[in-house]
PDB file of C-alpha atoms in Angstrom:
ATOM      1  CA  MET A   1       0.000   0.000   0.000  1.00 51.00           C
ATOM      2  CA  PHE A   2       2.684   2.513   0.969  1.00 54.00           C
ATOM      3  CA  ASP A   3       4.883   1.438  -1.936  1.00 50.00           C
ATOM      4  CA  GLU A   4       2.152   2.507  -4.362  1.00 51.00           C
ATOM      5  CA  VAL A   5       1.676   6.003  -2.923  1.00 54.00           C
ATOM      6  CA  SER A   6       5.360   6.748  -2.252  1.00 54.00           C
ATOM      7  CA  PRO A   7       5.999   9.030  -5.284  1.00 52.00           C
ATOM      8  CA  ARG A   8       3.324  11.548  -4.224  1.00 54.00           C
ATOM      9  CA  TYR A   9       3.087  10.724  -0.528  1.00 58.00           C
ATOM     10  CA  ASP A  10       4.506  14.013   0.767  1.00 61.00           C
ATOM     11  CA  LEU A  11       2.419  16.103  -1.639  1.00 60.00           C
ATOM     12  CA  ILE A  12      -0.761  14.329  -0.547  1.00 61.00           C
ATOM     13  CA  ASN A  13       0.069  14.933   3.113  1.00 65.00           C
ATOM     14  CA  ASP A  14       0.716  18.623   2.514  1.00 67.00           C
ATOM     15  CA  VAL A  15      -2.590  19.052   0.691  1.00 64.00           C
ATOM     16  CA  LEU A  16      -4.726  17.014   3.089  1.00 68.00           C
ATOM     17  CA  SER A  17      -3.268  18.673   6.187  1.00 74.00           C
ATOM     18  CA  VAL A  18      -3.623  22.138   4.608  1.00 67.00           C
ATOM     19  CA  GLY A  19       0.092  22.666   5.185  1.00 76.00           C
ATOM     20  CA  ASN A  20      -0.023  21.707   8.858  1.00 84.00           C
ATOM     21  CA  SER A  21       2.235  18.699   8.258  1.00 87.00           C
ATOM     22  CA  ARG A  22       5.151  21.116   7.903  1.00 91.00           C
ATOM     23  CA  LEU A  23       4.340  22.741  11.248  1.00 94.00           C
ATOM     24  CA  TRP A  24       4.069  19.337  12.919  1.00 94.00           C
ATOM     25  CA  ARG A  25       7.481  18.400  11.530  1.00 94.00           C
ATOM     26  CA  VAL A  26       8.993  21.598  12.953  1.00 96.00           C
ATOM     27  CA  ALA A  27       7.466  20.818  16.363  1.00 97.00           C
ATOM     28  CA  MET A  28       8.826  17.259  16.282  1.00 98.00           C
ATOM     29  CA  THR A  29      12.326  18.444  15.388  1.00 98.00           C
ATOM     30  CA  LYS A  30      12.281  21.050  18.154  1.00 98.00           C
ATOM     31  CA  ALA A  31      11.206  18.422  20.702  1.00 98.00           C
ATOM     32  CA  LEU A  32      13.934  16.035  19.529  1.00 98.00           C
ATOM     33  CA  GLN A  33      16.657  18.695  19.928  1.00 98.00           C
ATOM     34  CA  PRO A  34      19.109  17.278  17.356  1.00 98.00           C
ATOM     35  CA  ARG A  35      22.695  18.506  17.503  1.00 98.00           C
ATOM     36  CA  LYS A  36      25.815  18.072  15.436  1.00 98.00           C
ATOM     37  CA  GLY A  37      27.425  14.679  15.928  1.00 97.00           C
ATOM     38  CA  MET A  38      24.344  12.971  17.363  1.00 99.00           C
ATOM     39  CA  ARG A  39      23.167   9.623  15.989  1.00 99.00           C
ATOM     40  CA  ILE A  40      19.396   9.671  15.603  1.00 99.00           C
ATOM     41  CA  LEU A  41      16.974   6.963  14.498  1.00 99.00           C
ATOM     42  CA  ASP A  42      14.028   8.130  12.390  1.00 99.00           C
ATOM     43  CA  LEU A  43      11.692   5.149  12.432  1.00 98.00           C
ATOM     44  CA  ALA A  44       8.962   4.807   9.777  1.00 95.00           C
ATOM     45  CA  ALA A  45      10.923   7.501   7.978  1.00 96.00           C
ATOM     46  CA  GLY A  46       9.122   7.139   4.656  1.00 92.00           C
ATOM     47  CA  THR A  47      10.751   9.292   1.997  1.00 93.00           C
ATOM     48  CA  GLY A  48      13.040  10.937   4.547  1.00 95.00           C
ATOM     49  CA  THR A  49      11.321  14.324   4.809  1.00 94.00           C
ATOM     50  CA  ALA A  50      11.619  14.391   8.603  1.00 96.00           C
ATOM     51  CA  SER A  51      15.112  12.864   8.404  1.00 98.00           C
ATOM     52  CA  ALA A  52      16.250  15.779   6.241  1.00 97.00           C
ATOM     53  CA  ALA A  53      14.870  18.280   8.757  1.00 97.00           C
ATOM     54  CA  ILE A  54      16.812  16.543  11.538  1.00 98.00           C
ATOM     55  CA  ALA A  55      20.006  16.298   9.471  1.00 98.00           C
ATOM     56  CA  LYS A  56      19.980  20.072   8.917  1.00 98.00           C
ATOM     57  CA  HIS A  57      21.118  20.365  12.539  1.00 98.00           C
ATOM     58  CA  GLY A  58      24.224  18.275  11.829  1.00 98.00           C
ATOM     59  CA  ALA A  59      22.963  14.998  13.287  1.00 99.00           C
ATOM     60  CA  HIS A  60      23.554  11.699  11.503  1.00 99.00           C
ATOM     61  CA  VAL A  61      20.164  10.120  10.782  1.00 99.00           C
ATOM     62  CA  THR A  62      19.344   6.481  10.186  1.00 99.00           C
ATOM     63  CA  ALA A  63      16.084   6.562   8.225  1.00 98.00           C
ATOM     64  CA  ALA A  64      14.411   3.186   8.758  1.00 98.00           C
ATOM     65  CA  ASP A  65      11.200   1.990   7.134  1.00 97.00           C
ATOM     66  CA  PHE A  66       9.328  -1.227   6.314  1.00 94.00           C
ATOM     67  CA  SER A  67       8.329  -0.047   2.820  1.00 92.00           C
ATOM     68  CA  GLU A  68      10.895  -0.633   0.085  1.00 94.00           C
ATOM     69  CA  GLY A  69       9.014   1.809  -2.141  1.00 92.00           C
ATOM     70  CA  MET A  70       9.297   4.604   0.403  1.00 91.00           C
ATOM     71  CA  LEU A  71      13.000   3.892   0.921  1.00 96.00           C
ATOM     72  CA  ALA A  72      13.658   3.918  -2.823  1.00 95.00           C
ATOM     73  CA  GLU A  73      11.899   7.270  -3.177  1.00 94.00           C
ATOM     74  CA  GLY A  74      13.798   8.612  -0.169  1.00 94.00           C
ATOM     75  CA  ARG A  75      17.175   7.623  -1.588  1.00 97.00           C
ATOM     76  CA  ILE A  76      16.341   9.557  -4.755  1.00 95.00           C
ATOM     77  CA  ARG A  77      15.147  12.655  -2.920  1.00 94.00           C
ATOM     78  CA  GLN A  78      17.983  12.711  -0.406  1.00 95.00           C
ATOM     79  CA  ALA A  79      20.748  11.716  -2.820  1.00 95.00           C
ATOM     80  CA  GLY A  80      23.939  13.505  -1.879  1.00 91.00           C
ATOM     81  CA  ASN A  81      22.978  13.977   1.768  1.00 97.00           C
ATOM     82  CA  ASP A  82      25.764  12.106   3.545  1.00 97.00           C
ATOM     83  CA  LEU A  83      24.066  12.539   6.922  1.00 98.00           C
ATOM     84  CA  ILE A  84      21.155  10.235   6.037  1.00 98.00           C
ATOM     85  CA  ASP A  85      21.333   6.445   5.646  1.00 98.00           C
ATOM     86  CA  PHE A  86      18.224   4.568   4.515  1.00 98.00           C
ATOM     87  CA  VAL A  87      17.693   1.137   6.075  1.00 98.00           C
ATOM     88  CA  TRP A  88      14.956  -1.462   5.721  1.00 98.00           C
ATOM     89  CA  ALA A  89      13.753  -2.434   9.192  1.00 98.00           C
ATOM     90  CA  ASP A  90      10.905  -4.052  11.058  1.00 97.00           C
ATOM     91  CA  ALA A  91       9.984  -1.690  13.908  1.00 97.00           C
ATOM     92  CA  THR A  92       9.346  -4.636  16.227  1.00 98.00           C
ATOM     93  CA  GLN A  93      12.783  -6.212  15.590  1.00 98.00           C
ATOM     94  CA  LEU A  94      15.219  -3.409  14.907  1.00 98.00           C
ATOM     95  CA  PRO A  95      18.551  -4.460  13.354  1.00 98.00           C
ATOM     96  CA  PHE A  96      20.647  -2.337  15.702  1.00 98.00           C
ATOM     97  CA  GLU A  97      22.665  -3.059  18.821  1.00 98.00           C
ATOM     98  CA  ASP A  98      21.650  -1.814  22.255  1.00 98.00           C
ATOM     99  CA  ASP A  99      22.383   1.859  22.964  1.00 98.00           C
ATOM    100  CA  SER A 100      23.138   2.621  19.300  1.00 98.00           C
ATOM    101  CA  PHE A 101      21.449   6.032  19.134  1.00 99.00           C
ATOM    102  CA  ASP A 102      21.413   9.285  21.074  1.00 99.00           C
ATOM    103  CA  ALA A 103      17.707   9.746  20.312  1.00 99.00           C
ATOM    104  CA  ALA A 104      14.888   8.288  18.230  1.00 99.00           C
ATOM    105  CA  THR A 105      11.673   9.510  16.685  1.00 99.00           C
ATOM    106  CA  ILE A 106       8.700   8.145  14.787  1.00 98.00           C
ATOM    107  CA  SER A 107       6.190  10.346  12.967  1.00 95.00           C
ATOM    108  CA  PHE A 108       2.787   9.062  11.860  1.00 92.00           C
ATOM    109  CA  GLY A 109       4.041   5.493  11.774  1.00 91.00           C
ATOM    110  CA  LEU A 110       3.418   3.940  15.178  1.00 96.00           C
ATOM    111  CA  ARG A 111      -0.273   3.393  14.300  1.00 91.00           C
ATOM    112  CA  ASN A 112       0.792   1.199  11.405  1.00 89.00           C
ATOM    113  CA  VAL A 113       2.905  -1.164  13.508  1.00 94.00           C
ATOM    114  CA  GLU A 114       1.389  -4.494  14.457  1.00 92.00           C
ATOM    115  CA  GLY A 115       2.226  -4.438  18.138  1.00 93.00           C
ATOM    116  CA  PRO A 116       3.143  -0.806  18.901  1.00 96.00           C
ATOM    117  CA  GLU A 117       4.279  -1.740  22.408  1.00 97.00           C
ATOM    118  CA  ARG A 118       7.040  -3.872  20.879  1.00 98.00           C
ATOM    119  CA  ALA A 119       8.127  -0.966  18.695  1.00 98.00           C
ATOM    120  CA  LEU A 120       8.314   1.277  21.768  1.00 98.00           C
ATOM    121  CA  ALA A 121      10.345  -1.394  23.574  1.00 98.00           C
ATOM    122  CA  GLU A 122      12.740  -1.602  20.636  1.00 99.00           C
ATOM    123  CA  MET A 123      13.252   2.160  20.585  1.00 99.00           C
ATOM    124  CA  PHE A 124      13.857   2.015  24.340  1.00 99.00           C
ATOM    125  CA  ARG A 125      16.482  -0.686  23.760  1.00 98.00           C
ATOM    126  CA  VAL A 126      18.460   1.048  21.012  1.00 99.00           C
ATOM    127  CA  VAL A 127      18.536   4.535  22.592  1.00 99.00           C
ATOM    128  CA  LYS A 128      21.329   5.311  25.042  1.00 98.00           C
ATOM    129  CA  PRO A 129      20.603   6.037  28.725  1.00 98.00           C
ATOM    130  CA  GLY A 130      19.567   9.670  29.029  1.00 98.00           C
ATOM    131  CA  GLY A 131      18.422   9.768  25.411  1.00 99.00           C
ATOM    132  CA  ARG A 132      14.934  10.741  24.345  1.00 99.00           C
ATOM    133  CA  VAL A 133      12.235   9.328  22.113  1.00 99.00           C
ATOM    134  CA  VAL A 134       9.732  11.642  20.419  1.00 99.00           C
ATOM    135  CA  ILE A 135       6.493  10.382  18.887  1.00 98.00           C
ATOM    136  CA  CYS A 136       4.430  12.535  16.542  1.00 97.00           C
ATOM    137  CA  GLU A 137       1.116  10.841  15.825  1.00 95.00           C
ATOM    138  CA  PHE A 138      -2.500  11.524  14.941  1.00 90.00           C
ATOM    139  CA  SER A 139      -4.709  11.616  18.013  1.00 92.00           C
ATOM    140  CA  ARG A 140      -8.104  12.769  19.318  1.00 86.00           C
ATOM    141  CA  PRO A 141      -9.252  16.398  18.991  1.00 90.00           C
ATOM    142  CA  THR A 142      -9.830  17.743  22.481  1.00 87.00           C
ATOM    143  CA  SER A 143     -12.800  19.939  21.550  1.00 85.00           C
ATOM    144  CA  SER A 144     -16.177  18.354  20.809  1.00 81.00           C
ATOM    145  CA  LEU A 145     -16.836  21.233  18.411  1.00 84.00           C
ATOM    146  CA  MET A 146     -13.799  20.177  16.362  1.00 85.00           C
ATOM    147  CA  ARG A 147     -14.266  16.437  16.731  1.00 85.00           C
ATOM    148  CA  GLY A 148     -17.405  16.164  14.587  1.00 84.00           C
ATOM    149  CA  PRO A 149     -16.203  18.140  11.555  1.00 87.00           C
ATOM    150  CA  TYR A 150     -12.770  16.501  11.743  1.00 82.00           C
ATOM    151  CA  THR A 151     -14.292  13.006  11.752  1.00 83.00           C
ATOM    152  CA  ALA A 152     -16.520  13.857   8.779  1.00 83.00           C
ATOM    153  CA  TYR A 153     -13.553  15.270   6.860  1.00 80.00           C
ATOM    154  CA  SER A 154     -11.403  12.219   7.611  1.00 78.00           C
ATOM    155  CA  ARG A 155     -14.072   9.710   6.611  1.00 79.00           C
ATOM    156  CA  ALA A 156     -15.550  11.309   3.503  1.00 76.00           C
ATOM    157  CA  VAL A 157     -13.414  14.117   2.133  1.00 77.00           C
ATOM    158  CA  LEU A 158      -9.855  13.005   2.792  1.00 72.00           C
ATOM    159  CA  PRO A 159      -9.919   9.745   0.740  1.00 71.00           C
ATOM    160  CA  ARG A 160     -11.561  11.500  -2.222  1.00 75.00           C
ATOM    161  CA  ILE A 161      -8.968  14.268  -2.380  1.00 72.00           C
ATOM    162  CA  ALA A 162      -6.158  11.734  -2.004  1.00 65.00           C
ATOM    163  CA  GLY A 163      -7.639   9.704  -4.864  1.00 70.00           C
ATOM    164  CA  LEU A 164      -7.651  12.744  -7.137  1.00 71.00           C
ATOM    165  CA  ILE A 165      -3.929  13.252  -6.536  1.00 66.00           C
ATOM    166  CA  ASN A 166      -3.039   9.565  -6.786  1.00 63.00           C
ATOM    167  CA  LYS A 167      -5.574   6.885  -7.751  1.00 64.00           C
ATOM    168  CA  SER A 168      -3.842   4.360  -5.516  1.00 63.00           C
ATOM    169  CA  ALA A 169      -4.065   6.686  -2.522  1.00 58.00           C
ATOM    170  CA  ALA A 170      -7.830   6.575  -1.928  1.00 58.00           C
ATOM    171  CA  GLU A 171      -7.729   3.149  -0.271  1.00 66.00           C
ATOM    172  CA  ALA A 172      -4.593   4.041   1.687  1.00 64.00           C
ATOM    173  CA  TYR A 173      -6.258   7.113   3.149  1.00 63.00           C
ATOM    174  CA  ARG A 174      -9.451   5.248   3.996  1.00 68.00           C
ATOM    175  CA  TYR A 175      -7.180   2.983   6.013  1.00 68.00           C
ATOM    176  CA  LEU A 176      -5.596   6.099   7.539  1.00 71.00           C
ATOM    177  CA  ASN A 177      -8.930   7.214   8.962  1.00 72.00           C
ATOM    178  CA  GLU A 178      -9.731   3.748  10.308  1.00 81.00           C
ATOM    179  CA  SER A 179      -6.351   3.487  12.003  1.00 79.00           C
ATOM    180  CA  ILE A 180      -6.714   6.940  13.584  1.00 82.00           C
ATOM    181  CA  GLU A 181     -10.135   6.097  15.026  1.00 85.00           C
ATOM    182  CA  ALA A 182      -8.762   2.864  16.515  1.00 88.00           C
ATOM    183  CA  TRP A 183      -5.654   4.532  17.954  1.00 91.00           C
ATOM    184  CA  PRO A 184      -5.381   5.124  21.739  1.00 93.00           C
ATOM    185  CA  ALA A 185      -5.996   8.600  23.102  1.00 93.00           C
ATOM    186  CA  GLN A 186      -3.171  10.813  24.358  1.00 96.00           C
ATOM    187  CA  ASP A 187      -3.208   9.620  27.978  1.00 97.00           C
ATOM    188  CA  ARG A 188      -3.144   5.963  26.995  1.00 97.00           C
ATOM    189  CA  LEU A 189      -0.115   6.412  24.724  1.00 97.00           C
ATOM    190  CA  ALA A 190       1.657   8.215  27.574  1.00 98.00           C
ATOM    191  CA  ALA A 191       0.877   5.234  29.822  1.00 98.00           C
ATOM    192  CA  MET A 192       2.280   2.846  27.201  1.00 98.00           C
ATOM    193  CA  LEU A 193       5.560   4.775  27.237  1.00 98.00           C
ATOM    194  CA  ARG A 194       5.779   4.454  31.032  1.00 98.00           C
ATOM    195  CA  GLU A 195       4.973   0.754  30.913  1.00 98.00           C
ATOM    196  CA  VAL A 196       7.925   0.194  28.582  1.00 97.00           C
ATOM    197  CA  GLY A 197      10.231   2.014  31.023  1.00 98.00           C
ATOM    198  CA  PHE A 198      10.471   5.601  29.811  1.00 98.00           C
ATOM    199  CA  GLU A 199      10.623   8.318  32.441  1.00 98.00           C
ATOM    200  CA  ARG A 200       9.676  12.019  32.393  1.00 98.00           C
ATOM    201  CA  VAL A 201       6.904  11.220  29.945  1.00 99.00           C
ATOM    202  CA  ALA A 202       4.926  14.197  28.686  1.00 98.00           C
ATOM    203  CA  TYR A 203       2.816  15.178  25.725  1.00 98.00           C
ATOM    204  CA  ARG A 204       1.274  18.222  24.152  1.00 97.00           C
ATOM    205  CA  ASN A 205      -1.464  18.607  21.594  1.00 97.00           C
ATOM    206  CA  LEU A 206      -0.935  20.186  18.195  1.00 96.00           C
ATOM    207  CA  THR A 207      -3.730  21.662  16.069  1.00 93.00           C
ATOM    208  CA  GLY A 208      -6.330  21.118  18.766  1.00 93.00           C
ATOM    209  CA  GLY A 209      -5.347  17.513  19.414  1.00 94.00           C
ATOM    210  CA  ILE A 210      -5.543  16.333  15.806  1.00 92.00           C
ATOM    211  CA  VAL A 211      -1.893  15.464  16.387  1.00 94.00           C
ATOM    212  CA  ALA A 212      -0.143  14.800  19.702  1.00 97.00           C
ATOM    213  CA  LEU A 213       3.571  15.025  20.412  1.00 98.00           C
ATOM    214  CA  HIS A 214       4.765  12.568  23.086  1.00 98.00           C
ATOM    215  CA  ARG A 215       8.214  12.491  24.652  1.00 98.00           C
ATOM    216  CA  GLY A 216       9.983  10.132  27.019  1.00 99.00           C
ATOM    217  CA  PHE A 217      13.540   9.567  28.268  1.00 99.00           C
ATOM    218  CA  VAL A 218      15.537   6.389  28.808  1.00 98.00           C
ATOM    219  CA  PRO A 219      16.639   6.429  32.484  1.00 98.00           C
ATOM    220  CA  ARG A 220      20.254   7.406  33.088  1.00 93.00           C
ATOM    221  CA  GLU A 221      20.618   5.060  36.040  1.00 79.00           C
ATOM    222  CA  PRO A 222      20.778   1.312  35.333  1.00 66.00           C
ATOM    223  CA  VAL A 223      17.467  -0.440  35.742  1.00 59.00           C
ATOM    224  CA  GLU A 224      17.522  -3.464  38.044  1.00 58.00           C
ATOM    225  CA  ILE A 225      16.007  -6.559  36.505  1.00 44.00           C
ATOM    226  CA  PRO A 226      13.723  -8.440  38.957  1.00 47.00           C
ATOM    227  CA  THR A 227      14.789 -12.091  39.177  1.00 47.00           C
ATOM    228  CA  ALA A 228      11.168 -13.225  39.221  1.00 42.00           C
ATOM    229  CA  GLU A 229      10.390 -11.530  35.927  1.00 50.00           C
ATOM    230  CA  PRO A 230      13.475 -11.623  33.716  1.00 46.00           C
ATOM    231  CA  ALA A 231      13.383  -9.652  30.506  1.00 47.00           C
ATOM    232  CA  ALA A 232      14.924 -10.894  27.314  1.00 50.00           C
ATOM    233  CA  LYS A 233      16.923  -9.451  24.508  1.00 47.00           C
ATOM    234  CA  THR A 234      16.922 -11.397  21.265  1.00 46.00           C
ATOM    235  CA  PRO A 235      18.876 -10.785  18.089  1.00 47.00           C
ATOM    236  CA  ALA A 236      16.865  -8.844  15.554  1.00 46.00           C
ATOM    237  CA  ARG A 237      16.425  -9.966  11.992  1.00 45.00           C
ATOM    238  CA  ALA A 238      16.362  -7.398   9.256  1.00 44.00           C
ATOM    239  CA  LYS A 239      17.536  -6.627   5.774  1.00 42.00           C
ATOM    240  CA  SER A 240      19.807  -3.602   5.808  1.00 44.00           C
ATOM    241  CA  THR A 241      21.205  -1.594   2.940  1.00 43.00           C
ATOM    242  CA  SER A 242      23.269   0.947   4.836  1.00 45.00           C
ATOM    243  CA  LYS A 243      26.067   1.436   7.305  1.00 47.00           C
ATOM    244  CA  PRO A 244      24.552   0.719  10.770  1.00 48.00           C
ATOM    245  CA  LYS A 245      25.647  -2.531  12.427  1.00 46.00           C
ATOM    246  CA  VAL A 246      23.078  -5.235  12.279  1.00 46.00           C
ATOM    247  CA  ALA A 247      21.686  -7.168  15.065  1.00 48.00           C
ATOM    248  CA  ALA A 248      24.200  -9.024  17.161  1.00 45.00           C
ATOM    249  CA  SER A 249      22.976  -7.865  20.481  1.00 45.00           C
ATOM    250  CA  LYS A 250      25.571  -5.963  22.502  1.00 43.00           C
ATOM    251  CA  PRO A 251      25.807  -6.929  26.203  1.00 43.00           C
ATOM    252  CA  LYS A 252      25.012  -4.060  28.547  1.00 43.00           C
ATOM    253  CA  ALA A 253      26.259  -3.213  32.008  1.00 40.00           C
ATOM    254  CA  ALA A 254      25.595  -5.819  34.681  1.00 39.00           C
ATOM    255  CA  ALA A 255      22.648  -3.883  36.051  1.00 40.00           C
ATOM    256  CA  ARG A 256      20.959  -3.979  32.665  1.00 44.00           C
ATOM    257  CA  THR A 257      21.688  -7.578  31.548  1.00 38.00           C
ATOM    258  CA  LYS A 258      18.872  -9.686  30.287  1.00 41.00           C
ATOM    259  CA  SER A 259      17.982 -13.365  30.797  1.00 40.00           C
ATOM    260  CA  PRO A 260      16.988 -15.636  27.893  1.00 41.00           C
ATOM    261  CA  ALA A 261      13.286 -15.861  27.131  1.00 41.00           C
ATOM    262  CA  GLU A 262      11.095 -16.873  24.247  1.00 42.00           C
ATOM    263  CA  PRO A 263      12.596 -16.006  20.880  1.00 42.00           C
ATOM    264  CA  LYS A 264      11.268 -13.058  18.925  1.00 44.00           C
ATOM    265  CA  THR A 265       9.753 -11.345  21.939  1.00 44.00           C
ATOM    266  CA  ALA A 266       9.934  -7.574  22.169  1.00 44.00           C
ATOM    267  CA  PRO A 267      12.718  -6.737  24.612  1.00 47.00           C
ATOM    268  CA  ALA A 268      11.935  -4.142  27.190  1.00 48.00           C
ATOM    269  CA  LYS A 269      13.575  -2.548  30.189  1.00 50.00           C
ATOM    270  CA  PRO A 270      11.299  -2.647  33.262  1.00 48.00           C
ATOM    271  CA  ALA A 271       9.792   0.693  34.129  1.00 47.00           C
ATOM    272  CA  PRO A 272      11.118   2.611  37.128  1.00 45.00           C
ATOM    273  CA  LYS A 273       8.740   3.629  39.888  1.00 45.00           C
ATOM    274  CA  ARG A 274       6.181   6.027  38.421  1.00 44.00           C
ATOM    275  CA  THR A 275       6.918   9.544  39.522  1.00 40.00           C
ATOM    276  CA  ASP A 276       5.280  11.559  36.772  1.00 44.00           C
ATOM    277  CA  ALA A 277       1.876  11.948  35.248  1.00 41.00           C
ATOM    278  CA  PRO A 278       0.794  12.717  31.711  1.00 45.00           C
ATOM    279  CA  SER A 279       0.728  16.352  31.007  1.00 49.00           C
ATOM    280  CA  GLU A 280       0.546  18.774  28.176  1.00 45.00           C
ATOM    281  CA  GLU A 281       3.863  20.392  28.992  1.00 45.00           C
ATOM    282  CA  GLU A 282       6.324  21.173  26.221  1.00 48.00           C
ATOM    283  CA  ALA A 283       7.438  17.831  24.729  1.00 53.00           C
TER     284      ALA A 283
END
């Protein structure tokens, strides 16, 4: 589905969001705080539009996606940008060693993952202690006055406009609306981040809650692994076409070691004692 719409994907998003997609990208980049020399994972990167915005700050970006069509389009558009590497990856089994990145982000892609909790656990695993994860995703409008018109637009108008731009896009954008309506509200996504182990979790609404920006940090202090409930880290399987090292899992410090468990489970670091609550503070 995404392979078919990849050539005009960014144009469709600009038109359907009435230009707001650019503002959301700026907000995501600001929340991520990329700096020169950082290694950042852009998961579900698509054609690399967000990756390019991050790379402008001097960070090296690994643009990972499940769609070969999106990656192919991204390599064309970002040709010559040495700060971006495009990699095929399954979000639930990332082909990177533990603590490989200074930060990670995913924009409008977590909804599409079968098992989003596993994708969050994988981002938690590959980001260094003290690093942040930023999620930019469609959510629930907070105002009832906005909710009705927005739902009508998403169900009826959005697929038709998308189909006019790209005939293959109509079905993709009908799926978009269905996935948005099934997606957890802002507070629930914040709770999912805490359950994985992120601390200092916060979110803020953009465009009246049509989009929400969530942020969480990997704890700096080692997380003790309870002996009664051992976690597991399994090698990831993925097809990579770029520079990052592929999955041979790197052992961590003693306090963060994992015990063997069922293969192909989503590794996760146990959450520290909850000390924060979801908020709409600056993500």
